[in-house]
PDB file of C-alpha atoms in Angstrom:
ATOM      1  CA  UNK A  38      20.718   3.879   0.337  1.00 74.00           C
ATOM      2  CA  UNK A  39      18.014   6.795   0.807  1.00 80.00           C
ATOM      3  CA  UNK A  40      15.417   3.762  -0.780  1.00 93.00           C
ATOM      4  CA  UNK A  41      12.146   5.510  -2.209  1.00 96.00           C
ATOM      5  CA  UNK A  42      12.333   9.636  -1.900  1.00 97.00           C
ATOM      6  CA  UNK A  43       9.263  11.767  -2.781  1.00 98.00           C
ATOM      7  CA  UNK A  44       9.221  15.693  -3.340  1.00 97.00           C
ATOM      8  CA  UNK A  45       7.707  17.583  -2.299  1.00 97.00           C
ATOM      9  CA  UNK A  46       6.228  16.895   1.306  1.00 97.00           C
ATOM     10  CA  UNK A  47       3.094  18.988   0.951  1.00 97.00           C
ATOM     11  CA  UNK A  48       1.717  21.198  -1.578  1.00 97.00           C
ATOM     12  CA  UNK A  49      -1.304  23.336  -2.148  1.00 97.00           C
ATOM     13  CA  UNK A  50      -2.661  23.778  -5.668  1.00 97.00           C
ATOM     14  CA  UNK A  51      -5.554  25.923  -7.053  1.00 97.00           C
ATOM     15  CA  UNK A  52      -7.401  24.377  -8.974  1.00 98.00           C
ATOM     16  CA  UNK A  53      -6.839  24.038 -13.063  1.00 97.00           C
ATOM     17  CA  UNK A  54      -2.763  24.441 -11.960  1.00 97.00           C
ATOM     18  CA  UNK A  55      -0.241  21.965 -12.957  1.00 96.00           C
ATOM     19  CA  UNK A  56       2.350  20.141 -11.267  1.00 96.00           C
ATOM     20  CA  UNK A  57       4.743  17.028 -10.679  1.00 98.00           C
ATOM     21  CA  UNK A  58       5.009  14.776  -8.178  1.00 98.00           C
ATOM     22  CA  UNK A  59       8.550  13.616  -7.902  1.00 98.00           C
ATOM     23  CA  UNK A  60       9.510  10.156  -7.420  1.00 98.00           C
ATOM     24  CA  UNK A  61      12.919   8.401  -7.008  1.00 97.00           C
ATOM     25  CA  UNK A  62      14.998   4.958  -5.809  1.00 96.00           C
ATOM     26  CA  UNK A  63      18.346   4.329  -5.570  1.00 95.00           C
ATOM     27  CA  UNK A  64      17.998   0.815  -5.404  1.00 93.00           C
ATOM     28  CA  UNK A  65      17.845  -0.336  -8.885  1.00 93.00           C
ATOM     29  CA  UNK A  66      14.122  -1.705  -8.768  1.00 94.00           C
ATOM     30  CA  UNK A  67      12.345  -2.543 -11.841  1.00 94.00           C
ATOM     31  CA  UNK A  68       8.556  -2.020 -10.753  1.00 95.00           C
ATOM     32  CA  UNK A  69       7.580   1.334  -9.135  1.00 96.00           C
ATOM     33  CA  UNK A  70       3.769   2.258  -8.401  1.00 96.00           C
ATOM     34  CA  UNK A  71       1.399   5.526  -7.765  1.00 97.00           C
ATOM     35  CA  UNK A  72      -1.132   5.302  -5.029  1.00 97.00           C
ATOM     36  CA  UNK A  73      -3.564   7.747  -3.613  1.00 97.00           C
ATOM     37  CA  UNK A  74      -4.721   7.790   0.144  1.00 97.00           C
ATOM     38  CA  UNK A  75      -8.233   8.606   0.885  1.00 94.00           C
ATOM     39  CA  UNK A  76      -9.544   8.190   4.234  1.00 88.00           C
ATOM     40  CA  UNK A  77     -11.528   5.249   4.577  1.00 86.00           C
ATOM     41  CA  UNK A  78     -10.667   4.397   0.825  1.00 87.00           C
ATOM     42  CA  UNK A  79      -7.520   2.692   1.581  1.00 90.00           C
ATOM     43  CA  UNK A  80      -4.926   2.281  -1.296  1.00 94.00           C
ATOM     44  CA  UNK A  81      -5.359   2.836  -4.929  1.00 95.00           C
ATOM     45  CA  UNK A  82      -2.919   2.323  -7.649  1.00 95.00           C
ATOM     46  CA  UNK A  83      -2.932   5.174 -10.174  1.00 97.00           C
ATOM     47  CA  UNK A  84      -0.196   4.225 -12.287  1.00 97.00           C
ATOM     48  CA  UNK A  85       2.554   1.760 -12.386  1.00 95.00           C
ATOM     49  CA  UNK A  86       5.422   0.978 -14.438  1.00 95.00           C
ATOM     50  CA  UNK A  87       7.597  -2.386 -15.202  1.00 93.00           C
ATOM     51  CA  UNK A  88      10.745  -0.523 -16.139  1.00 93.00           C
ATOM     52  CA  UNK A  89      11.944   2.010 -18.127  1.00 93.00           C
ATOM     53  CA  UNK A  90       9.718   3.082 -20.604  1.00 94.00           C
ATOM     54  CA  UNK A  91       7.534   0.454 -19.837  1.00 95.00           C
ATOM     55  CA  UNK A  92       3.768   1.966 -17.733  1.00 96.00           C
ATOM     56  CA  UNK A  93       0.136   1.069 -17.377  1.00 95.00           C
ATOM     57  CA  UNK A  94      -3.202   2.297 -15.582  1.00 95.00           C
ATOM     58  CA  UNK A  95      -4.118   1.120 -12.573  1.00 93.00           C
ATOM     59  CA  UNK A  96      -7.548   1.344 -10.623  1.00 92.00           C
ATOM     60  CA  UNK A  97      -8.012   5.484 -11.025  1.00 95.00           C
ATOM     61  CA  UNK A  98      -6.038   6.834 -13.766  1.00 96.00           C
ATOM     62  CA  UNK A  99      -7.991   9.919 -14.704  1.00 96.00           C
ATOM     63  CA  UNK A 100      -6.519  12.834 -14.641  1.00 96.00           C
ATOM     64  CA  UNK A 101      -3.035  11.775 -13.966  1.00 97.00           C
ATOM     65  CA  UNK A 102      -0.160  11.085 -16.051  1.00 97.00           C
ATOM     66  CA  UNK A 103       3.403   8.694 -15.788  1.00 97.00           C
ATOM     67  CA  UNK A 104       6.725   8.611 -17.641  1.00 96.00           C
ATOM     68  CA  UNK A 105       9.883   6.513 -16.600  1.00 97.00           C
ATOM     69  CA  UNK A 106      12.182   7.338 -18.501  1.00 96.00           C
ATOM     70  CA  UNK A 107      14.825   6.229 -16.428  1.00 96.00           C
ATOM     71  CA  UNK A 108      14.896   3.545 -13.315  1.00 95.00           C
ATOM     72  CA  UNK A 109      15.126   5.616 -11.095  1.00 96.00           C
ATOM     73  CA  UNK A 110      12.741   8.018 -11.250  1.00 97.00           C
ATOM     74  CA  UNK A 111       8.722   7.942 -11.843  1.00 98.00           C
ATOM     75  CA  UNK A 112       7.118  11.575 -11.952  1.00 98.00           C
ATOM     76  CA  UNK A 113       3.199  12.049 -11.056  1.00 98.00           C
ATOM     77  CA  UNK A 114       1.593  14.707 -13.578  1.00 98.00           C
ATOM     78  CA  UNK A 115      -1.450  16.872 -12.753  1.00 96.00           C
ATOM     79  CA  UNK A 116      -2.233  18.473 -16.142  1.00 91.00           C
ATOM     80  CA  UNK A 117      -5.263  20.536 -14.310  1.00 96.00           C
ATOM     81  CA  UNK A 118      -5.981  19.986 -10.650  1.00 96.00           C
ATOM     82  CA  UNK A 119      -9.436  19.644  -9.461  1.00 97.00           C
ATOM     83  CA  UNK A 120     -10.403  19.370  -5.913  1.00 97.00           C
ATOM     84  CA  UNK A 121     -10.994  15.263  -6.248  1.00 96.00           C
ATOM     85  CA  UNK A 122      -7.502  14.809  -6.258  1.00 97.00           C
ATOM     86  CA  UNK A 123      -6.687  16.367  -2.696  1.00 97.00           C
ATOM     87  CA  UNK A 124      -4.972  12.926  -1.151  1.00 98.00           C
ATOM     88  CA  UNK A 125      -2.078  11.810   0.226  1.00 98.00           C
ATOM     89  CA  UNK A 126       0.306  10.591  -2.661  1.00 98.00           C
ATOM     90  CA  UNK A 127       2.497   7.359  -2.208  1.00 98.00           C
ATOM     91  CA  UNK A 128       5.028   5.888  -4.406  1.00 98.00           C
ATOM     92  CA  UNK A 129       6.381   2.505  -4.115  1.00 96.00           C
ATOM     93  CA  UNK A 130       9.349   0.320  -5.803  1.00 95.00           C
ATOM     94  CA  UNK A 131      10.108  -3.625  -5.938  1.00 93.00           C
ATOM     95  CA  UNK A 132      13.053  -5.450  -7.166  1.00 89.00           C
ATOM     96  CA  UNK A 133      10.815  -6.961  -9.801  1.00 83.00           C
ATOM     97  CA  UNK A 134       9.063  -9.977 -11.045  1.00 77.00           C
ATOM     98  CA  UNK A 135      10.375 -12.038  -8.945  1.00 78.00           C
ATOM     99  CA  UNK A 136       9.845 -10.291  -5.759  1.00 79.00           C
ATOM    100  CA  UNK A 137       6.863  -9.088  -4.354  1.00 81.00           C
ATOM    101  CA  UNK A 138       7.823  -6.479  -1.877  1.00 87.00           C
ATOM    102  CA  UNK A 139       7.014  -3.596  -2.161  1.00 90.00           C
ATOM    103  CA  UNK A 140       8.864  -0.309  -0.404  1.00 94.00           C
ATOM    104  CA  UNK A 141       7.023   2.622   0.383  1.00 96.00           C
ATOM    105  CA  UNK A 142       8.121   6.608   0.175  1.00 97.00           C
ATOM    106  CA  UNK A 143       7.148   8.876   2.833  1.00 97.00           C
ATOM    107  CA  UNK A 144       4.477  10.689   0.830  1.00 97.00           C
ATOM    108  CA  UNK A 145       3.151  13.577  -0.058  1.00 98.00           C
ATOM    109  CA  UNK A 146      -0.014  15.285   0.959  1.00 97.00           C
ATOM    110  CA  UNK A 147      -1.902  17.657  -1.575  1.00 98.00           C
ATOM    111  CA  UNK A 148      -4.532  19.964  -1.035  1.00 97.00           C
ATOM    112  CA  UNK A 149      -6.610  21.512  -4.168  1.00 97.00           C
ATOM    113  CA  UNK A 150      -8.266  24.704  -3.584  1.00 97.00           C
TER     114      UNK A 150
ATOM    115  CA  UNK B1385      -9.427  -7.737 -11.106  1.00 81.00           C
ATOM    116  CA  UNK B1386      -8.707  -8.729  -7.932  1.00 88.00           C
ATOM    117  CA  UNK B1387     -11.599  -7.398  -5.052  1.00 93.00           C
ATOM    118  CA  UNK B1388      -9.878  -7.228  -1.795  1.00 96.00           C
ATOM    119  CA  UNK B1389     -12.312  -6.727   1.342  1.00 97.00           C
ATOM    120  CA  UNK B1390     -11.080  -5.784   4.870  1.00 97.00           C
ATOM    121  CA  UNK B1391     -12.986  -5.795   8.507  1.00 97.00           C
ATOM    122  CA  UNK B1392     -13.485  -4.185  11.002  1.00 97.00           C
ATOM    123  CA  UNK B1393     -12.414  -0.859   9.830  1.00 96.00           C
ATOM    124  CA  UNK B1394     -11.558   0.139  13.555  1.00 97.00           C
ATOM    125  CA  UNK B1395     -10.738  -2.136  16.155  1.00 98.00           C
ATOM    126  CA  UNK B1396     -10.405  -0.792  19.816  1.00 98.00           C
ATOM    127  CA  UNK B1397      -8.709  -3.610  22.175  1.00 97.00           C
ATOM    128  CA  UNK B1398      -7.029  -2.947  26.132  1.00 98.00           C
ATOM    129  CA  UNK B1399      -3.567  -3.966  26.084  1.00 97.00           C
ATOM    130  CA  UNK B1400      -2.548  -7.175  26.338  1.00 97.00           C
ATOM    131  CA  UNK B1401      -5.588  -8.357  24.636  1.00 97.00           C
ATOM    132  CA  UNK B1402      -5.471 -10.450  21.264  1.00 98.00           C
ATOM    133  CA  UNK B1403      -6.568  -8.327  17.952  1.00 98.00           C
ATOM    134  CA  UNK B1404      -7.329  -9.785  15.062  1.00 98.00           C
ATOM    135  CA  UNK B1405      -8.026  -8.636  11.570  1.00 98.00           C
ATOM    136  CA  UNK B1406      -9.744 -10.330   8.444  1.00 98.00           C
ATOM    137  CA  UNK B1407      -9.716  -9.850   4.221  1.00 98.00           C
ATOM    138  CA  UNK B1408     -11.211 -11.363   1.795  1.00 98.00           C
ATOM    139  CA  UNK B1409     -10.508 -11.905  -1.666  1.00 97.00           C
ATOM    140  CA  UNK B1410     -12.396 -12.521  -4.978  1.00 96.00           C
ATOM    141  CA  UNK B1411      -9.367 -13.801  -7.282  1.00 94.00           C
ATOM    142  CA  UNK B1412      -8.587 -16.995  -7.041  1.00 93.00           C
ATOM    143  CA  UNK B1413      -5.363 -17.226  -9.083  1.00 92.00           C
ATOM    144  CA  UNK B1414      -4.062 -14.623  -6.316  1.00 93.00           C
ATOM    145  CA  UNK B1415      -0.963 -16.330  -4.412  1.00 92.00           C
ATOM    146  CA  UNK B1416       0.823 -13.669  -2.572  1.00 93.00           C
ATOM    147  CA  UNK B1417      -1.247 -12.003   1.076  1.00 95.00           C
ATOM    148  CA  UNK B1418       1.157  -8.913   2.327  1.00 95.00           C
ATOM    149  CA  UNK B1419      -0.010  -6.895   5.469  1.00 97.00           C
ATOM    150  CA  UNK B1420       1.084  -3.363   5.739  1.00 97.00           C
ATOM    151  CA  UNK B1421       1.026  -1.154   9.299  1.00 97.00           C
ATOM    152  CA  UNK B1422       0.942   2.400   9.342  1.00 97.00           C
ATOM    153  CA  UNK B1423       1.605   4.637  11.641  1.00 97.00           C
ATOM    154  CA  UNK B1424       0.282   8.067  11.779  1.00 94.00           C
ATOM    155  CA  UNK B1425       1.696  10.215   9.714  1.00 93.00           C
ATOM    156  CA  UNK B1426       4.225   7.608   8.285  1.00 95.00           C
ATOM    157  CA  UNK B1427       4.489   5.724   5.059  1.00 96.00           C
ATOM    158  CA  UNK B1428       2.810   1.822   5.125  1.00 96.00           C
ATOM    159  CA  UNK B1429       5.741  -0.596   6.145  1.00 95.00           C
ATOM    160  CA  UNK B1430       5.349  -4.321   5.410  1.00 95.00           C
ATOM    161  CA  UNK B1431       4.956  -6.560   8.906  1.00 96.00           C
ATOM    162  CA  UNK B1432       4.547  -9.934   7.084  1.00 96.00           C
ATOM    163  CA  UNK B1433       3.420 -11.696   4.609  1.00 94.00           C
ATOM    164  CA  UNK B1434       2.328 -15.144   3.032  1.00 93.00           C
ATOM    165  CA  UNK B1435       2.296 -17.171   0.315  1.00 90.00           C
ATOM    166  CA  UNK B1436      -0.596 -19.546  -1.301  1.00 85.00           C
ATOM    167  CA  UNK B1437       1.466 -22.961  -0.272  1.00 85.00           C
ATOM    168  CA  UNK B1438       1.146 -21.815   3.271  1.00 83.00           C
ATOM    169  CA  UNK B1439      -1.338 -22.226   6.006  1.00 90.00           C
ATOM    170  CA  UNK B1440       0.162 -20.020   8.590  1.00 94.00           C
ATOM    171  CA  UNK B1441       2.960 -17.665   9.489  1.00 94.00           C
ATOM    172  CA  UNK B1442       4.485 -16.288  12.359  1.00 96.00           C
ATOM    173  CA  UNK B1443       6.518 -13.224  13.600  1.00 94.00           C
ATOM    174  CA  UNK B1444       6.746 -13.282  17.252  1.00 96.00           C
ATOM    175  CA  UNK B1445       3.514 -11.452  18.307  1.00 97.00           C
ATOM    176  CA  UNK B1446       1.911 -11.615  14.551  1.00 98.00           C
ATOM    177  CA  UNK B1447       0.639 -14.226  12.895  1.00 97.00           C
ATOM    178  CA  UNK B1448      -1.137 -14.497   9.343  1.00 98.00           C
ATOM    179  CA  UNK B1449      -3.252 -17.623   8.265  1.00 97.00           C
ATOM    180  CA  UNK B1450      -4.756 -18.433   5.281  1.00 96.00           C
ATOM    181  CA  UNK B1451      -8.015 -20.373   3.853  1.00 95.00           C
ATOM    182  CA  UNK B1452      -7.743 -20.948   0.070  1.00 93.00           C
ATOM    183  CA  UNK B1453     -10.813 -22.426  -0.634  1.00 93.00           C
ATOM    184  CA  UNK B1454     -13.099 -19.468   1.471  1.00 95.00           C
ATOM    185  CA  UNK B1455     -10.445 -16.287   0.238  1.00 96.00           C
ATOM    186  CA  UNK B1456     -10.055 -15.259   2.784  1.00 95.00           C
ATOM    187  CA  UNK B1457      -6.583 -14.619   5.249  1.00 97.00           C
ATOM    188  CA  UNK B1458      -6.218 -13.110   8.689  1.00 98.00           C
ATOM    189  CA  UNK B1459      -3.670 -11.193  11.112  1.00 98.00           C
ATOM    190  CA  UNK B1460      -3.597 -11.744  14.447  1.00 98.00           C
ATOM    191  CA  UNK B1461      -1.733  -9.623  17.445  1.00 98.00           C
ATOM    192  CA  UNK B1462      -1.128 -11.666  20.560  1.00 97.00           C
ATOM    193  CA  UNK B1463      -0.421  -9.139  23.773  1.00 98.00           C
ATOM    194  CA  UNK B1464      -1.290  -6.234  22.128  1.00 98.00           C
ATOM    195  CA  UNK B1465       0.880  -3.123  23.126  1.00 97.00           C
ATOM    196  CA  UNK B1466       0.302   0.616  22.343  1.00 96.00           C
ATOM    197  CA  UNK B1467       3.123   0.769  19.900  1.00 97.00           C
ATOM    198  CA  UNK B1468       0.528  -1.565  17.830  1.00 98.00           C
ATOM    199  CA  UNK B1469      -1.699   1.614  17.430  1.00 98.00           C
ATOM    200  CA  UNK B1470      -1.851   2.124  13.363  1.00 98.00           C
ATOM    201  CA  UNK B1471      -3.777   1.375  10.287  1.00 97.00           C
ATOM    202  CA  UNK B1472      -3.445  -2.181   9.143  1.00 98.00           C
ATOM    203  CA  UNK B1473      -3.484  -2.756   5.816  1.00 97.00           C
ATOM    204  CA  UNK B1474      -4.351  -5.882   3.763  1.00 97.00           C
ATOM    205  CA  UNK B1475      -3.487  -6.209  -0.115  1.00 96.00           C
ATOM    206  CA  UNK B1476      -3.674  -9.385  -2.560  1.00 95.00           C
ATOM    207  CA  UNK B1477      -1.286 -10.380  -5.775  1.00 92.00           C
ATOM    208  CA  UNK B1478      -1.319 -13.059  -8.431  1.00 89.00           C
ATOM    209  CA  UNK B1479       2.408 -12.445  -7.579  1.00 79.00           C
ATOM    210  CA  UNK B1480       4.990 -12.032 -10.389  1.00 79.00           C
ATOM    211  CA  UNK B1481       3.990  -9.278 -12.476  1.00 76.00           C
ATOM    212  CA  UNK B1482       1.166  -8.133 -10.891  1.00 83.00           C
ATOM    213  CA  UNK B1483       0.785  -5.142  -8.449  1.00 87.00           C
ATOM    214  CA  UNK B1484      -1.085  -6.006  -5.390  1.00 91.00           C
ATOM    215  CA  UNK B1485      -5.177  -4.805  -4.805  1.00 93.00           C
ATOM    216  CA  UNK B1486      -5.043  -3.693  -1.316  1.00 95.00           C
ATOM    217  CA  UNK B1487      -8.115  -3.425   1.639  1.00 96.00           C
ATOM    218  CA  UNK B1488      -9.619  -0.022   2.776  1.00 95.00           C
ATOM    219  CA  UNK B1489      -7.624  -0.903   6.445  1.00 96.00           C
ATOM    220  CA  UNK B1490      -8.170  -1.457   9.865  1.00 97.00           C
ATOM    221  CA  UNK B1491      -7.787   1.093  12.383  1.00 97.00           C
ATOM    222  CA  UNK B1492      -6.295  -0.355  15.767  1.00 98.00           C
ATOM    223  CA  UNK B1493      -6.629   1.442  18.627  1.00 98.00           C
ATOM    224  CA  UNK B1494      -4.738  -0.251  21.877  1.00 97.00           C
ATOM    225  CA  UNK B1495      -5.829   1.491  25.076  1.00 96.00           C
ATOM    226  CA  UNK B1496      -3.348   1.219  27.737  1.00 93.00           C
TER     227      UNK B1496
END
C-alpha cells in the first residue's frame, strides 16, 4: 500500500490563481481530513469528509473548497489564492468510526505571491 | 468545540535527561488523547495514544498519563536521545465520529 499520497510537493501561486490540492488512499478509509500548518499555530482542520459524498467545515474553512466523490480521493480547492493561505498542507485518512487513527500524507508546502 | 492547550512550546533537555510535555483540554465528553511527533520536514506520525478508561500508558521510553477530572494529559520521554528531536504534537477527540482538535506543539530539542 502507498497509504495517504499528496500532489504536488510544493507549489508557488500568485495570488487570485486557482488550483487543487490532490489527495489520495489506497486503503479503503472512510474519514479523510484537510489541515493547514502554520508555525507556531499547530494543526487546523479545514475540511473533512465521512465518506463519499459525505463533507463538513472544520476550524478555517474560508476560502477553501472539498469534494469526495470517491473513497479514495479528497481534492483541496483554492478558487483565488491570497497570501494567508501560504502553509504547509496535510491530508489525513482513518478506517472510520470506529477507529481513531489517523494517517498522515507527506504534505505539501504552498507559497502565495 | 473542543480547546486543546499545549506547553512549553520548546523544550531544550541534554541527553539522557527526562522530557516531559503537557495539554489541556476544555471538553469534557472528549475520550480519545493521541500524540503525534514530527520530524523536520516529515509528515506527523502517531507515537501513542490513550483512552478515557485509562490512567497511564507505556511504550518503552514514552509514557502518556491522564487526569480526567483537571483535562489535562501528559507525555513523558525517559533517556532522552537525539533521534527524539521533533515537534510533539497533542490533539483531543470525543472519539467515534469526531475529528480530533490538536495543540500548537512542542518543540524538543535534545542536545547531545
Amino acid at each position: 500500500n502507498a497509504g495517504v499520497t499528496q500532489t504536488p510537493k510544493f507549489q508557488v501561486l500568485k495570488t487570485g490563481q486557482s488550483m487543487t490540492l490532490q489527495c489520495a488512499q489506497d486503503m479503503n478509509h472512510e474519514y479523510m481530513s484537510w489541515y493547514r500548518q502554520d508555525p507556531g499555530m499547530g494543526l487546523r482542520l479545514i475540511h473533512y469528509s465521512v465518506g463519499a459524498g459525505i463533507t463538513d467545515q472544520g476550524e478555517v474553512p474560508n476560502g477553501y473548497n472539498v469534494s469526495r466523490s470517491t473513497t479514495e480521493d479528497f481534492p483541496l480547492r483554492l478558487l483565488s489564492a491570497a497570501p494567508s493561505q501560504t502553509s504547509v498542507y496535510f491530508c489525513a485518512s482513518r478506517p472510520g468510526q470506529t477507529t481513531d487513527t489517523q494517517y498522515f500524507g507527506p504534505g505539501t508546502r504552498l507559497t502565495v505571491l | 468545540g473542543e480547546n486543546v492547550e499545549q506547553h512549553p512550546s520548546t523544550l531544550s533537555v541534554q541527553e539522557g535527561d527526562s522530557a516531559v510535555i503537557k495539554c489541556t483540554y476544555s471538553d469534557s465528553a472528549s475520550n480519545y488523547f493521541p500524540w503525534y511527533k514530527q520530524e523536520l520536514g516529515k509528515r506527523p506520525q502517531l507515537i501513542i495514544d490513550i483512552r478515557s478508561n485509562v490512567g497511564e500508558k507505556k511504550d518503552q521510553r514514552i509514557a502518556v498519563t491522564l487526569n480526567k477530572t483537571a483535562k489535562h494529559f501528559s507525555l513523558h520521554i525517559t533517556e532522552t536521545q537525539p533521534e527524539d528531536s521533533a515537534v510533539y504534537f497533542c490533539a483531543a477527540s470525543k472519539g467515534g465520529s469526531y475529528i480530533p482538535t490538536f495543540g500548537r506543539g512542542t518543540s524538543l530539542i535534545v542536545h547531545p
